[in-house]
Short mmCIF file of C-alpha atoms in Angstrom, two decimals:
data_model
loop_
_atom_site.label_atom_id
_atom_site.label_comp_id
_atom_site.label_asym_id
_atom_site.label_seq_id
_atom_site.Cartn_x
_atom_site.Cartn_y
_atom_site.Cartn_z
CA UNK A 1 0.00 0.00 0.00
CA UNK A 2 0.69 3.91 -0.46
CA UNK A 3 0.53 5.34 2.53
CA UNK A 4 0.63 8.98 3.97
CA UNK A 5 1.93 9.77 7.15
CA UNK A 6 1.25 12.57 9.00
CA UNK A 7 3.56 13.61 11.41
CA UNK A 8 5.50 11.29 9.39
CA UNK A 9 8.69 13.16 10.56
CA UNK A 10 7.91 13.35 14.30
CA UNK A 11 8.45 10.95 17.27
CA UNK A 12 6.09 8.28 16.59
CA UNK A 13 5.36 8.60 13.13
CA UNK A 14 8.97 8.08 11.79
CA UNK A 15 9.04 4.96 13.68
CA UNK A 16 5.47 4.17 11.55
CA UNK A 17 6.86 5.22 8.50
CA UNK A 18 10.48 2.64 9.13
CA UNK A 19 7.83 -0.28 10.34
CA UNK A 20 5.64 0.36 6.89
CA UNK A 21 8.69 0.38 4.47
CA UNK A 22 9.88 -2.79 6.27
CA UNK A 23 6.38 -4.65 5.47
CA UNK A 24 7.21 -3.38 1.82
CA UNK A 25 4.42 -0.80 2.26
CA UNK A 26 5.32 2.64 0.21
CA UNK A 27 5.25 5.66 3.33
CA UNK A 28 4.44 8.93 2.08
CA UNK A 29 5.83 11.71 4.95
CA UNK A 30 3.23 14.72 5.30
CA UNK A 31 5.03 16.62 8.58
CA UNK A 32 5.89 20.58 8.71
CA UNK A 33 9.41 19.48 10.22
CA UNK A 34 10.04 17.91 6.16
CA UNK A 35 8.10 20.70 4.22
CA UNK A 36 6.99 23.71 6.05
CA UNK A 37 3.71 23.82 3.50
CA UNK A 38 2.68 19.67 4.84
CA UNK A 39 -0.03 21.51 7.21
CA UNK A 40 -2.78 19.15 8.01
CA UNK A 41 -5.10 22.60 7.79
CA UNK A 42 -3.85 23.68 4.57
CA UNK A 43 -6.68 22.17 1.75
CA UNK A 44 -4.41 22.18 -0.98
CA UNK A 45 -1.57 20.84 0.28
CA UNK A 46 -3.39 17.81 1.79
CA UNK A 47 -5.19 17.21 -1.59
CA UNK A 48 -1.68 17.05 -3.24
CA UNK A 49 -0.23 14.34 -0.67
CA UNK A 50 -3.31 12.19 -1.08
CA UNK A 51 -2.98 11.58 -4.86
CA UNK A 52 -2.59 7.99 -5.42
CA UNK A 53 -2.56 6.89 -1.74
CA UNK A 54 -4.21 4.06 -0.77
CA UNK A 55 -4.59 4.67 3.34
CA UNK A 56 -3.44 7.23 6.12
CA UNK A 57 -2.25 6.73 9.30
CA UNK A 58 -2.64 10.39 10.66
CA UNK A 59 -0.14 10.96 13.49
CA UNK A 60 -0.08 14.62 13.20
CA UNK A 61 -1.31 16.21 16.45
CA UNK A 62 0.03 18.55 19.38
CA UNK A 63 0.69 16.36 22.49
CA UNK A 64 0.86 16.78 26.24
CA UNK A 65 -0.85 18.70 29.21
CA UNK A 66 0.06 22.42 27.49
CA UNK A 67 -0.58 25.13 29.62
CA UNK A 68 -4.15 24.67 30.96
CA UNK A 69 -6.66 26.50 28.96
CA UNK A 70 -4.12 29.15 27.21
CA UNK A 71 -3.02 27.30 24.70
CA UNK A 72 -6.74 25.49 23.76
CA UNK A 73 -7.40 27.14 20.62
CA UNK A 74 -4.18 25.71 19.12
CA UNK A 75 -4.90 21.96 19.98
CA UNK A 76 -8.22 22.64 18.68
CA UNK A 77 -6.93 24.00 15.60
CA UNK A 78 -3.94 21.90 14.99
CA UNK A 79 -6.07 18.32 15.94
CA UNK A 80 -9.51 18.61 15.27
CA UNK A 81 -9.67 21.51 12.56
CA UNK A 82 -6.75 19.52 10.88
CA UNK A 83 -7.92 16.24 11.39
CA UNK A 84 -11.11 17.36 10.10
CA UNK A 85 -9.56 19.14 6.64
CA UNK A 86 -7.67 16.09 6.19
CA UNK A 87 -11.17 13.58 6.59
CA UNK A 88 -12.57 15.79 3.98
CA UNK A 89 -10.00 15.86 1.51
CA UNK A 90 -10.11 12.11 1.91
CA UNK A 91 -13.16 11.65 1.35
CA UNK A 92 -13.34 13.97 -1.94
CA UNK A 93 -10.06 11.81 -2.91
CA UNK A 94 -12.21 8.52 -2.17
CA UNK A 95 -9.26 7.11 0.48
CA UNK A 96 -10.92 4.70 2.54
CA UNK A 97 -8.66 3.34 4.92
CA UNK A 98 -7.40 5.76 8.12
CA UNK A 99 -5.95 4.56 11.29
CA UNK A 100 -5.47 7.53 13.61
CA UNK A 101 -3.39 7.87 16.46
CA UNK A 102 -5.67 7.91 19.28
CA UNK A 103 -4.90 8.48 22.98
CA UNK A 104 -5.35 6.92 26.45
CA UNK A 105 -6.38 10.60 27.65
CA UNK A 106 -9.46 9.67 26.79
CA UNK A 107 -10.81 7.88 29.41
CA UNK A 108 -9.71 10.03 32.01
CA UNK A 109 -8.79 8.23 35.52
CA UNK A 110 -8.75 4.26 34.57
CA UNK A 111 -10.48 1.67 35.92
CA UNK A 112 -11.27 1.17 39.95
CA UNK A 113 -13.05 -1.07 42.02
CA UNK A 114 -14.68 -0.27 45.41
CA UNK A 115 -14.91 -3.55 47.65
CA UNK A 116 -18.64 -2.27 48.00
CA UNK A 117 -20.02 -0.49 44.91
CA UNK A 118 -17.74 -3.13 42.13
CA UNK A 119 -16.48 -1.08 39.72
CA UNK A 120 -16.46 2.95 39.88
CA UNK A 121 -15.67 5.70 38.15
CA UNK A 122 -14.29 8.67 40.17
CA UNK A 123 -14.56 12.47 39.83
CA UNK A 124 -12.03 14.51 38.88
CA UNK A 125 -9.61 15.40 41.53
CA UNK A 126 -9.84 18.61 43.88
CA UNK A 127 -7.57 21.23 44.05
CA UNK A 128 -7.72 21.21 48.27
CA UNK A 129 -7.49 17.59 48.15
CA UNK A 130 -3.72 17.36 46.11
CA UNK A 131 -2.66 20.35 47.67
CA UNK A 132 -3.01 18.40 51.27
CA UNK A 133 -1.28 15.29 49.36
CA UNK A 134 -4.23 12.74 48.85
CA UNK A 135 -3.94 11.73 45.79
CA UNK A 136 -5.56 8.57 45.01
CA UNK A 137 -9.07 8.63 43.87
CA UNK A 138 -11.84 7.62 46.26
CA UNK A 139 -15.35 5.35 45.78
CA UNK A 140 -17.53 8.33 44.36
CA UNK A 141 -20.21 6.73 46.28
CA UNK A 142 -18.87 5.93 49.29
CA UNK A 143 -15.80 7.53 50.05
CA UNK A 144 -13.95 4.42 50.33
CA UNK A 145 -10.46 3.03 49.10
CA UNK A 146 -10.40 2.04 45.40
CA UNK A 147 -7.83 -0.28 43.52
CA UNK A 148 -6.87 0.64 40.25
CA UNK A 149 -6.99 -1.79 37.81
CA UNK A 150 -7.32 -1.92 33.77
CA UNK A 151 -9.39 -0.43 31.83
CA UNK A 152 -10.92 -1.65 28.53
CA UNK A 153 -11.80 0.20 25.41
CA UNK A 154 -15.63 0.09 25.98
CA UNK A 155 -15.16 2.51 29.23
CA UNK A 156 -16.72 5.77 29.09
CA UNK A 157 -14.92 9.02 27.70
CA UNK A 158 -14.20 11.45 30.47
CA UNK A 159 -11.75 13.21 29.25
CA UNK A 160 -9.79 15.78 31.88
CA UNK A 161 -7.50 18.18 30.38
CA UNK A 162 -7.87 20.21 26.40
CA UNK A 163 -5.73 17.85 24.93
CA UNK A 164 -7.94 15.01 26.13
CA UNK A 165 -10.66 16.61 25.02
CA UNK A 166 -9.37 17.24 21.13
CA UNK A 167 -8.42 13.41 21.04
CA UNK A 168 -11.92 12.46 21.78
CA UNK A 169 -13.05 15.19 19.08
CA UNK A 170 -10.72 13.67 16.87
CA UNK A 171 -12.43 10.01 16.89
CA UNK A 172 -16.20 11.30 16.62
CA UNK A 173 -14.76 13.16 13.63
CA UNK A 174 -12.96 9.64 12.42
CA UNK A 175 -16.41 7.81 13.26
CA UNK A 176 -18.24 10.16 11.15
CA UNK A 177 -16.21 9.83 8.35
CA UNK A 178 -16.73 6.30 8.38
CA UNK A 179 -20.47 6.11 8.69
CA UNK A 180 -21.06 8.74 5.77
CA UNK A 181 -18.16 7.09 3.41
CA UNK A 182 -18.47 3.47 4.54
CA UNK A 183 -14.23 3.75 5.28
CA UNK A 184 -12.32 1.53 7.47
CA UNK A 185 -11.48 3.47 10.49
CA UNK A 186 -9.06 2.77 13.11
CA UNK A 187 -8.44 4.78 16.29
CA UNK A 188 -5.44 3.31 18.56
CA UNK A 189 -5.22 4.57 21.77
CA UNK A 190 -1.37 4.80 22.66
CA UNK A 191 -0.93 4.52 26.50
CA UNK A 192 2.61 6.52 27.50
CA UNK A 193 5.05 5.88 24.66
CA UNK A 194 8.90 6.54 24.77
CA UNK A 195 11.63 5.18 23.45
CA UNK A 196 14.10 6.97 20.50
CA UNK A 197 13.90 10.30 19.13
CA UNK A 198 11.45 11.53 21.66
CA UNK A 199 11.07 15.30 21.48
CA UNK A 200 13.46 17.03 24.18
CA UNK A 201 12.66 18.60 27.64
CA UNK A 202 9.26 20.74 26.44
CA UNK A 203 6.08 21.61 27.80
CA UNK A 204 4.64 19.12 25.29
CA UNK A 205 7.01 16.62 25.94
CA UNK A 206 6.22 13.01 27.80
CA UNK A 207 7.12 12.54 31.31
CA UNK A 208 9.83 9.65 30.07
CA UNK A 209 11.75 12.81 28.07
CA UNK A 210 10.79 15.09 30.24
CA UNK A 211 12.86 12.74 32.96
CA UNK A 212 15.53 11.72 30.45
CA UNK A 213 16.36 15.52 29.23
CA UNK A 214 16.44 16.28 32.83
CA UNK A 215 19.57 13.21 33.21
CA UNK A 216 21.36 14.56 30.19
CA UNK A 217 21.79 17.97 31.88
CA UNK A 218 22.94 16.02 35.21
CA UNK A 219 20.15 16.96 37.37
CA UNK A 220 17.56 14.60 39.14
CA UNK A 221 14.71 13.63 37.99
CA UNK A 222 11.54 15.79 39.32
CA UNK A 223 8.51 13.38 40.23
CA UNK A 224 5.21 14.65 40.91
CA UNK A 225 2.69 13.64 42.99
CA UNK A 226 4.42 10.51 45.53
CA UNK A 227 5.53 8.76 42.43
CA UNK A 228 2.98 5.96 42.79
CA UNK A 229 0.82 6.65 40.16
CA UNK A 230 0.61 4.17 37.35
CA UNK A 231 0.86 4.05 33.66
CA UNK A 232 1.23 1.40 30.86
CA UNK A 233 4.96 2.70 29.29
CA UNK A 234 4.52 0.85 25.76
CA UNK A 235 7.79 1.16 23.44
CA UNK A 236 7.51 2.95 20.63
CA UNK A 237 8.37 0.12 17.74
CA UNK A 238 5.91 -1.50 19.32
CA UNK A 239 3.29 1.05 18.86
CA UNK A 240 4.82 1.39 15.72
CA UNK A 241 4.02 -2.28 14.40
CA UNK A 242 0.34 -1.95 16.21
CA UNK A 243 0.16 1.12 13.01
CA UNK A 244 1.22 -1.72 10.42
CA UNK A 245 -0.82 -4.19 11.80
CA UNK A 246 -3.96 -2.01 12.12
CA UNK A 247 -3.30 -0.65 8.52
CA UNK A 248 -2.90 -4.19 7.01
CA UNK A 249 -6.06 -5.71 8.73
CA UNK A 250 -8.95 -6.48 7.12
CA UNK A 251 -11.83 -3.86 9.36
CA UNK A 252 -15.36 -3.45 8.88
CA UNK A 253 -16.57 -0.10 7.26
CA UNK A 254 -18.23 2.38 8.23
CA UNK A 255 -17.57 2.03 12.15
CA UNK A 256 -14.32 3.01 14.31
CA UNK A 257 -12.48 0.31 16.18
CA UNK A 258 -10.63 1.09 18.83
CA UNK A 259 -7.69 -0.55 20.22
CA UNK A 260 -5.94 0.18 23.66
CA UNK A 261 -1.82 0.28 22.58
CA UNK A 262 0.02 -0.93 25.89
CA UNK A 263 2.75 -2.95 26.79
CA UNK A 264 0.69 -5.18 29.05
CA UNK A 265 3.17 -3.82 32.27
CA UNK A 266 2.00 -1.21 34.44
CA UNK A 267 4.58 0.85 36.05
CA UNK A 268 4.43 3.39 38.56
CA UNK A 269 5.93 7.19 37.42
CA UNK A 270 8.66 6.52 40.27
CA UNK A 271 9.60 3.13 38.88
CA UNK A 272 10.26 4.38 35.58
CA UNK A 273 12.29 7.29 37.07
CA UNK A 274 14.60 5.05 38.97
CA UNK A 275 14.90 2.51 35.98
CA UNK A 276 15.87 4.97 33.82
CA UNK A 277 17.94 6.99 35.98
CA UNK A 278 20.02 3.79 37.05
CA UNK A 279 20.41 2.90 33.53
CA UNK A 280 21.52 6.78 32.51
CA UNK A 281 24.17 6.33 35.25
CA UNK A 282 22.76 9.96 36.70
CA UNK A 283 21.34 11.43 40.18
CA UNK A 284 18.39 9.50 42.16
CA UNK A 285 14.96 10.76 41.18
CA UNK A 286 13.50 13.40 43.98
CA UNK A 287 9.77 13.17 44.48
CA UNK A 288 8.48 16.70 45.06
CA UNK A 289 4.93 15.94 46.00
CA UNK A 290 3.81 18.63 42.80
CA UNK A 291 0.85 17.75 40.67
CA UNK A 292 -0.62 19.20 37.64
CA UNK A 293 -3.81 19.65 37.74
CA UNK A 294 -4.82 18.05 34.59
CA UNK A 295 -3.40 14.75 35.38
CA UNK A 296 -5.04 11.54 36.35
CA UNK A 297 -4.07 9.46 39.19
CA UNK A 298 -3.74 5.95 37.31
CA UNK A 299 -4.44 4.81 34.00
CA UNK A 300 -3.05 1.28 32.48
CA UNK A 301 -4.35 -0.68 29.50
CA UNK A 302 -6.11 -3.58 28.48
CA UNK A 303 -4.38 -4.62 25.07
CA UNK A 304 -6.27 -7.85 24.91
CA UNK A 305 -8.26 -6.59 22.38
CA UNK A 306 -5.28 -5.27 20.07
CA UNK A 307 -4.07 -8.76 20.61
CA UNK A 308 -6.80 -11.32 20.11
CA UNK A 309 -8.43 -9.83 16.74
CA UNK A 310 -5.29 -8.32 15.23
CA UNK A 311 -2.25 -10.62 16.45
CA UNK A 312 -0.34 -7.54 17.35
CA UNK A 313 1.93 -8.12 21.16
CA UNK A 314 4.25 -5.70 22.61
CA UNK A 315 7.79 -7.24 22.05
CA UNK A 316 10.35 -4.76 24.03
CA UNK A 317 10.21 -5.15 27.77
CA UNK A 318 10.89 -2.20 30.46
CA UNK A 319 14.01 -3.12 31.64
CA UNK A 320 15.54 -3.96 27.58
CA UNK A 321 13.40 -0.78 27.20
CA UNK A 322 14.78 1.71 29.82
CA UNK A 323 18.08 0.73 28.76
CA UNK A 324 18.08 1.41 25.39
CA UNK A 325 16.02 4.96 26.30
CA UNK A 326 18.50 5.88 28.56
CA UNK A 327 21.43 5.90 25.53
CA UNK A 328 19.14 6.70 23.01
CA UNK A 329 19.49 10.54 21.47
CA UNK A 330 16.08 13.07 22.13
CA UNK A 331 15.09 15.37 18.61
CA UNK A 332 15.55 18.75 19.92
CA UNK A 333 12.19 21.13 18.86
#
């Protein structure tokens, strides 16, 4: 197959573009790091790369937290108004295969269960609450302890932050485009990704570069909350081949699959700080109790789903992992 890439120069989406070519697939980069006109907004230009395509895996989006509310109208803009131009265009160019890179974000705080109530779904987190240091969620019914557990792709949406909130826009506008076309559409919903050529110390960045930048300047890793918060940290080749695989698979039209992308491992944040400082060779991490506001206490994947109908397994464990992160070079931006 022909396929376009957006983002097809960034973090993730050069890794998808080296896992395509190695399946003998034909990748087509659309990124504004290769061609400052490849904007997923701009009409024209998206019309031009579709011409004789046969899918898209559309990678091209503005990641992370941001900066609360300020910088909203540019994720809007950049992942919904572009992911939107680009459905369009498609659709005029009658390409009817898309896999999109979706996001865990979208589920908000993962799964829980109360010893009482069975499974629960708690509130967002107050402000007086993390400032005293309680961080984990409790029973929204009762009050009581909760253990965190997985959480499946049928949970409800909640997203909690703007960038959550354009990756759910993002797959309504994918599911749309599939109902009125009758297109094979694919959302996969990476869980926290790292590995090579992740973007250096940013706002935008993920916590794993965020914590590795931090190492390469020789300073100690800051992190927030106690540390014991969880997450699924799923390799990037691996997320890579769940693209190929996803692209390659024969989907129903007109509907959106989704498919949690983790690496079946959940980690806590202060884990993955000490594994990668120890493998970096640099300072202890230091746990400063801080919290952003738009983050979610624990949130770690069910990929059962990803690997019963499509085949696909993540291959690179966290310790291989770690290692190779912490020698691995970050893309400055």
């Amino acid at each position: 197959m022909r396929v376009l890439v957006t983002g097809g120069a960034g973090f993730i989406g050069s890794h998808v573009v080296e896992a395509l070519a190695a399946r003998g697939h034909e990748p087509v980069v659309f990124d504004v790091r290769a061609d400052a006109a490849a904007d997923v907004r701009d009409r024209d230009a998206v019309e031009r790369a579709l011409v004789g395509v046969d899918a898209v895996c559309h990678q091209a989006a503005m990641v992370g937290l941001g900066d609360g509310v300020a910088d909203a109208a540019e994720y809007v803009s950049r992942n919904d108004l572009g992911t939107a131009v680009l459905l369009a265009a498609m659709a005029d160019a009658d390409v009817r295969r898309l896999v999109l890179a979706g996001s865990m974000v979208v589920y908000g705080e993962g799964g829980y269960e109360c010893a009482r109530h069975g499974v629960v779904r708690p509130g967002p987190r107050d402000v007086a609450g993390l400032d005293a240091g309680r961080f984990e969620p409790l029973c929204p019914l009762c009050g009581a302890e909760v253990t965190p557990g997985l959480v499946g792709e049928d949970a409800p949406l909640d997203p909690r932050n703007v960038y959550a909130a354009t990756k759910v826009a993002q797959e309504h506008l994918a599911a749309a485009w599939a109902r009125a076309t009758g297109g094979s559409a694919v959302s996969l919903r990476y869980h926290n990704v790292y590995g090579p050529r992740m973007p250096r110390n940013t706002p935008y960045a993920g916590v794993a570069s965020l914590f590795r930048s931090a190492l390469a300047r020789g300073e100690a890793p800051r992190v927030f909350e106690d540390g014991r918060q969880r997450r699924d940290f799923v390799h990037v080749r691996d997320v890579a081949a769940a693209n190929a695989v996803a692209l390659e698979a024969d989907q129903a039209g007109g509907v959106l699959a989704a498919y949690n992308v983790g690496s079946g491992e959940p980690h806590t944040v202060g884990e993955m700080a000490r594994a990668l400082a120890a493998a970096y060779g640099g300072p202890e991490p230091v746990v400063t109790g801080e919290y952003r506001l738009g983050d979610v206490r624990h949130v770690t994947a069910d990929s059962s789903r990803l690997r019963d109908r499509l085949g696909w397994k993540a291959e690179v464990g966290f310790a291989d992992g770690m290692r190779e992160f912490a020698a691995a070079p970050l893309r400055g931006e």
